[in-house]
XYZ file of C-alpha atoms in Angstrom:
335
model
C -26.480 15.435 -12.145
C -23.138 14.675 -13.956
C -21.209 11.774 -12.077
C -18.476 13.012 -10.294
C -14.986 11.220 -11.263
C -11.773 9.557 -9.905
C -8.531 9.239 -11.382
C -6.444 6.472 -9.906
C -2.825 5.939 -10.499
C -1.734 2.258 -9.407
C -4.948 0.911 -10.197
C -3.793 -2.652 -10.535
C -2.445 -2.790 -6.912
C -3.571 -4.082 -3.870
C -4.823 -0.359 -3.168
C -5.377 0.944 -6.121
C -8.450 -2.017 -6.925
C -10.321 -1.735 -3.220
C -10.234 1.592 -4.089
C -11.826 1.424 -7.377
C -14.494 -1.368 -6.210
C -15.391 1.728 -3.859
C -15.540 4.351 -5.306
C -18.021 2.837 -8.453
C -20.431 1.714 -6.055
C -20.508 5.245 -4.555
C -21.388 6.506 -8.024
C -18.180 7.799 -9.336
C -16.781 6.810 -12.911
C -13.246 6.010 -12.267
C -10.310 6.025 -14.346
C -6.928 4.312 -13.718
C -3.820 5.515 -15.432
C -1.513 1.726 -16.669
C 1.992 1.488 -17.318
C 2.941 0.771 -21.081
C 4.581 -2.293 -20.295
C 2.900 -6.295 -21.831
C 3.099 -7.813 -18.867
C 1.274 -5.429 -16.650
C -1.636 -7.788 -14.504
C -5.179 -6.504 -13.837
C -5.830 -9.216 -11.695
C -7.126 -7.620 -8.831
C -9.475 -5.600 -11.408
C -10.558 -8.449 -13.790
C -14.192 -7.999 -12.440
C -14.501 -4.633 -12.643
C -12.146 -4.125 -15.368
C -15.743 -3.159 -18.199
C -16.763 -0.585 -15.081
C -13.335 1.370 -15.972
C -11.911 3.699 -17.690
C -8.426 2.653 -18.179
C -5.204 4.888 -19.964
C -2.437 3.855 -20.682
C 0.364 6.427 -19.133
C 3.304 6.547 -16.842
C 5.335 8.339 -13.828
C 8.332 9.290 -15.923
C 6.249 10.981 -18.154
C 4.846 14.319 -17.445
C 3.339 14.455 -21.492
C 1.374 11.492 -20.732
C -0.328 12.075 -16.969
C -1.112 15.798 -18.410
C -3.038 14.118 -21.625
C -4.348 11.598 -19.432
C -6.012 13.856 -16.970
C -7.305 16.869 -19.415
C -9.280 13.813 -21.465
C -10.155 12.148 -18.407
C -11.021 15.378 -16.684
C -11.420 14.144 -12.996
C -12.476 15.906 -10.027
C -10.776 13.750 -7.767
C -6.847 12.496 -7.603
C -5.461 9.276 -5.791
C -1.778 8.782 -6.334
C -1.117 5.278 -5.178
C 1.399 3.960 -7.842
C 5.175 3.341 -6.258
C 8.325 1.047 -6.402
C 6.898 -0.118 -2.784
C 9.444 -2.472 -1.171
C 11.216 -1.023 0.999
C 13.586 -3.779 0.727
C 13.661 -3.738 -2.778
C 14.542 0.501 -2.479
C 18.161 -0.855 -1.545
C 18.625 -2.401 -4.519
C 16.770 0.521 -7.047
C 17.753 3.581 -4.895
C 17.146 6.064 -8.164
C 14.787 4.233 -9.571
C 13.114 4.355 -6.420
C 13.270 7.955 -5.696
C 12.382 8.966 -9.737
C 8.818 6.445 -9.361
C 8.054 7.324 -5.833
C 9.393 10.335 -5.313
C 9.558 11.877 -8.862
C 6.992 10.448 -10.385
C 4.308 11.782 -7.498
C 5.444 15.477 -7.973
C 4.677 15.044 -11.906
C 1.012 13.597 -11.226
C 0.505 16.548 -8.982
C 2.322 18.669 -11.145
C -0.007 17.802 -13.766
C -3.178 18.158 -11.466
C -2.227 21.368 -10.465
C -1.688 22.687 -14.387
C -5.082 20.957 -15.610
C -7.059 21.679 -13.077
C -6.379 23.538 -10.013
C -9.737 22.661 -8.204
C -8.663 18.822 -8.670
C -8.463 17.325 -4.961
C -5.412 15.348 -5.242
C -4.374 12.623 -2.444
C -0.891 11.319 -1.804
C -0.138 7.824 -0.569
C 2.293 8.454 1.971
C 4.107 5.690 3.857
C 4.458 4.859 8.150
C 8.117 3.697 6.619
C 8.800 7.805 6.325
C 8.909 7.848 10.479
C 11.981 4.898 10.272
C 14.293 4.960 13.065
C 11.065 5.895 15.332
C 11.542 9.129 17.713
C 8.261 8.610 19.950
C 5.605 5.862 19.975
C 3.182 5.715 18.832
C 3.661 7.561 16.044
C 0.735 10.922 15.004
C 0.519 12.957 12.784
C 3.181 15.562 14.753
C 6.384 12.562 14.590
C 8.898 13.884 13.650
C 10.036 11.539 10.010
C 13.243 10.102 10.266
C 13.639 7.096 7.544
C 15.372 4.519 7.367
C 16.079 3.315 3.473
C 15.581 4.810 0.057
C 11.571 4.169 -0.475
C 11.592 6.000 2.713
C 13.596 8.985 1.462
C 11.230 8.776 -1.398
C 7.967 9.176 0.226
C 8.731 11.903 2.451
C 9.973 14.082 -0.575
C 6.405 13.355 -1.839
C 4.749 13.796 0.976
C 6.746 17.374 1.414
C 5.704 18.633 -2.263
C 2.074 17.611 -1.406
C 1.766 19.619 1.541
C 3.891 22.520 -0.612
C 1.525 22.229 -2.916
C -1.340 22.581 -1.047
C -0.307 25.779 1.217
C 1.636 27.394 -1.686
C -1.436 26.668 -4.620
C -3.757 26.489 -2.213
C -4.917 23.175 -3.853
C -7.048 20.395 -1.949
C -4.112 18.238 -1.280
C -4.119 15.488 1.363
C -1.313 13.088 2.181
C -2.393 9.364 3.976
C 0.191 8.514 6.330
C -0.694 5.187 6.020
C 1.127 1.699 8.028
C 1.250 -1.320 6.963
C -2.419 -2.573 5.685
C -2.872 -6.284 3.772
C -5.299 -8.443 2.159
C -5.196 -11.363 -0.527
C -4.692 -9.193 -3.524
C -1.038 -8.089 -1.938
C 1.848 -8.866 -3.897
C 3.559 -11.969 -2.535
C 7.512 -10.701 -2.465
C 5.138 -8.553 1.423
C 5.663 -11.150 3.914
C 2.294 -11.376 5.023
C 1.746 -12.475 2.006
C 4.844 -15.220 2.047
C 3.537 -16.668 5.398
C -0.192 -17.157 4.661
C 1.303 -18.705 1.363
C 3.150 -20.650 2.933
C 0.873 -21.856 5.107
C -1.507 -22.427 2.557
C 0.958 -24.815 0.761
C 1.612 -26.699 3.793
C -1.971 -27.479 4.634
C -2.532 -28.762 0.930
C 0.735 -30.384 0.980
C 2.736 -28.801 -1.567
C 6.426 -29.229 -0.869
C 7.128 -27.130 -3.117
C 5.583 -23.753 -5.203
C 5.357 -22.588 -8.315
C 6.083 -18.901 -7.295
C 9.152 -17.117 -6.833
C 10.844 -15.254 -4.346
C 12.562 -11.953 -4.383
C 15.584 -14.117 -4.916
C 14.503 -15.885 -7.601
C 13.583 -19.178 -5.662
C 10.852 -20.595 -4.659
C 8.310 -19.241 -2.088
C 8.409 -22.718 -1.058
C 10.882 -25.490 -0.444
C 10.665 -28.729 0.651
C 8.042 -27.634 2.881
C 10.014 -24.604 4.404
C 9.493 -20.559 3.802
C 12.688 -18.484 4.867
C 12.108 -15.258 6.295
C 14.427 -12.653 7.944
C 13.700 -11.037 11.605
C 10.774 -13.046 13.432
C 11.163 -9.704 15.754
C 10.626 -7.459 13.391
C 7.283 -5.753 14.880
C 4.583 -3.828 12.203
C 1.005 -2.444 12.537
C -1.316 -4.458 10.378
C -4.033 -3.612 8.482
C -6.669 -4.089 6.043
C -6.617 -2.727 2.823
C -10.272 -2.813 2.651
C -10.638 -0.942 5.563
C -7.872 1.773 4.286
C -8.906 2.843 1.250
C -12.415 3.790 3.067
C -10.066 6.342 4.976
C -8.673 7.296 1.541
C -12.053 9.158 0.376
C -13.239 10.214 3.418
C -10.277 12.140 3.222
C -10.978 13.519 0.597
C -14.256 14.839 1.228
C -13.023 16.474 4.442
C -14.350 19.946 4.579
C -10.123 21.149 5.057
C -7.247 19.367 3.224
C -4.958 17.859 5.727
C -2.356 14.879 6.477
C -3.608 11.759 8.528
C -2.054 8.571 9.816
C -4.144 5.516 9.239
C -3.697 3.136 11.422
C -4.410 0.138 14.094
C -2.424 1.445 16.888
C -2.094 -2.484 17.539
C 1.466 -4.427 16.675
C 2.893 -7.820 15.979
C 5.705 -9.666 15.279
C 6.756 -11.158 12.388
C 7.036 -14.372 14.929
C 3.501 -13.905 15.538
C 1.908 -13.401 11.900
C 3.984 -17.080 11.793
C 2.116 -18.593 14.781
C -1.195 -16.777 13.931
C -1.495 -18.680 10.049
C -0.367 -21.715 10.740
C -2.313 -22.728 14.233
C -5.358 -21.297 12.076
C -4.691 -25.126 9.641
C -3.394 -26.990 12.526
C 0.148 -26.029 12.302
C 3.489 -25.931 14.089
C 5.182 -22.761 12.283
C 8.451 -23.937 13.846
C 8.205 -26.774 11.581
C 7.886 -24.690 8.284
C 9.536 -21.564 9.218
C 13.612 -21.171 8.408
C 15.679 -17.776 9.100
C 17.739 -16.785 5.981
C 19.633 -13.599 6.966
C 19.136 -12.757 3.210
C 15.496 -11.290 3.751
C 16.735 -9.260 7.036
C 16.661 -5.537 5.915
C 20.223 -3.085 6.070
C 18.711 -1.569 8.906
C 15.533 -1.857 10.528
C 12.639 0.024 11.144
C 10.028 0.568 14.550
C 8.683 -0.560 15.848
C 5.564 1.009 13.604
C 2.504 1.505 15.371
C -0.118 4.523 14.604
C -2.017 6.447 16.722
C -5.451 7.017 13.950
C -7.037 9.182 16.509
C -7.401 12.262 14.260
C -8.937 10.610 11.223
C -11.454 9.393 13.793
C -12.061 13.019 14.969
C -12.109 14.341 12.075
C -14.434 11.998 9.740
C -15.108 9.029 11.906
C -12.838 6.587 10.453
C -11.399 3.686 12.651
C -10.589 0.301 11.456
C -13.033 -3.094 11.275
C -11.126 -5.808 11.181
C -8.741 -7.283 13.436
C -5.115 -8.857 12.934
C -6.385 -12.354 13.199
C -9.049 -12.211 10.910
C -6.919 -10.246 8.533
C -5.153 -13.159 8.465
C -7.441 -16.178 8.235
C -8.553 -13.940 5.394
C -5.493 -13.736 3.664
C -4.941 -18.222 4.444
C -8.175 -18.581 2.651
C -7.927 -16.676 -0.209
C -4.872 -18.763 -0.546
C -6.261 -22.051 0.247
C -8.795 -21.542 -2.763
C -6.752 -20.236 -4.794
C -4.134 -23.249 -4.581
C -7.303 -26.002 -4.750
């Protein structure tokens, strides 16, 4: 019996690398689309790269997408690629729309064009709920995006649903709430805090890594953050990619919220990260208004009850464990 094939856009990112690992363990042949750039980082997939089939392509280039899908002939396509920083989307709104919104449409359209029976997964986001209209958020909660990234994600969500209904495609949306790991880009607040805590533990007062403003993440022993009262529903990426896979094995395509159902503030994140290494976070964190979003969303907290009912998914990794995993990973790297 031939192996099932899965093609992943964004395979070098956090979710793409965890999903590739999972699918390889399940006996899939896994392909990935990587950008035609000289600086693409393969760090997240370096340990499995020889088991993957990588193709150069771009979500801005529909011809390359069709050629890759024709050549690899996947049974499942997972579109995880995007411009994934909500704050950055205010600086690059048109680029975000092109990659995160229209880019997803290009992948979806290429999939339909080459093989209408191929299953399609779209990585949607809790950011689409934006200025929330109810708490917690479910699949029935109205969307109300509060930044260009969320608006682009909402377009991709809607077009996926339209193709499912119009062309009878097996096309589903995973509405994933915040999910983190040691593979997350350092531009995200969870990584910044856990990295800064590890630096503090090791006595590193000035880091080599830079923040989104091009400055050292840790400068004079301190990390600069924005709104400490912002709340998020944080889960572990390794758990969430399992939900993606299970969603694609369901009897019928549908849309699912994937979340822990718990919220924590950035202040709690700081407390947990620094308590874990025996330090007081107040000695190492400063507030910088440059890192406060123009509009704050939330509180974003998801109800994943439907996913549990339909395909039995529940998150396994608790908030404290997640923070400890991330701090330990940075300690190991820095040492």
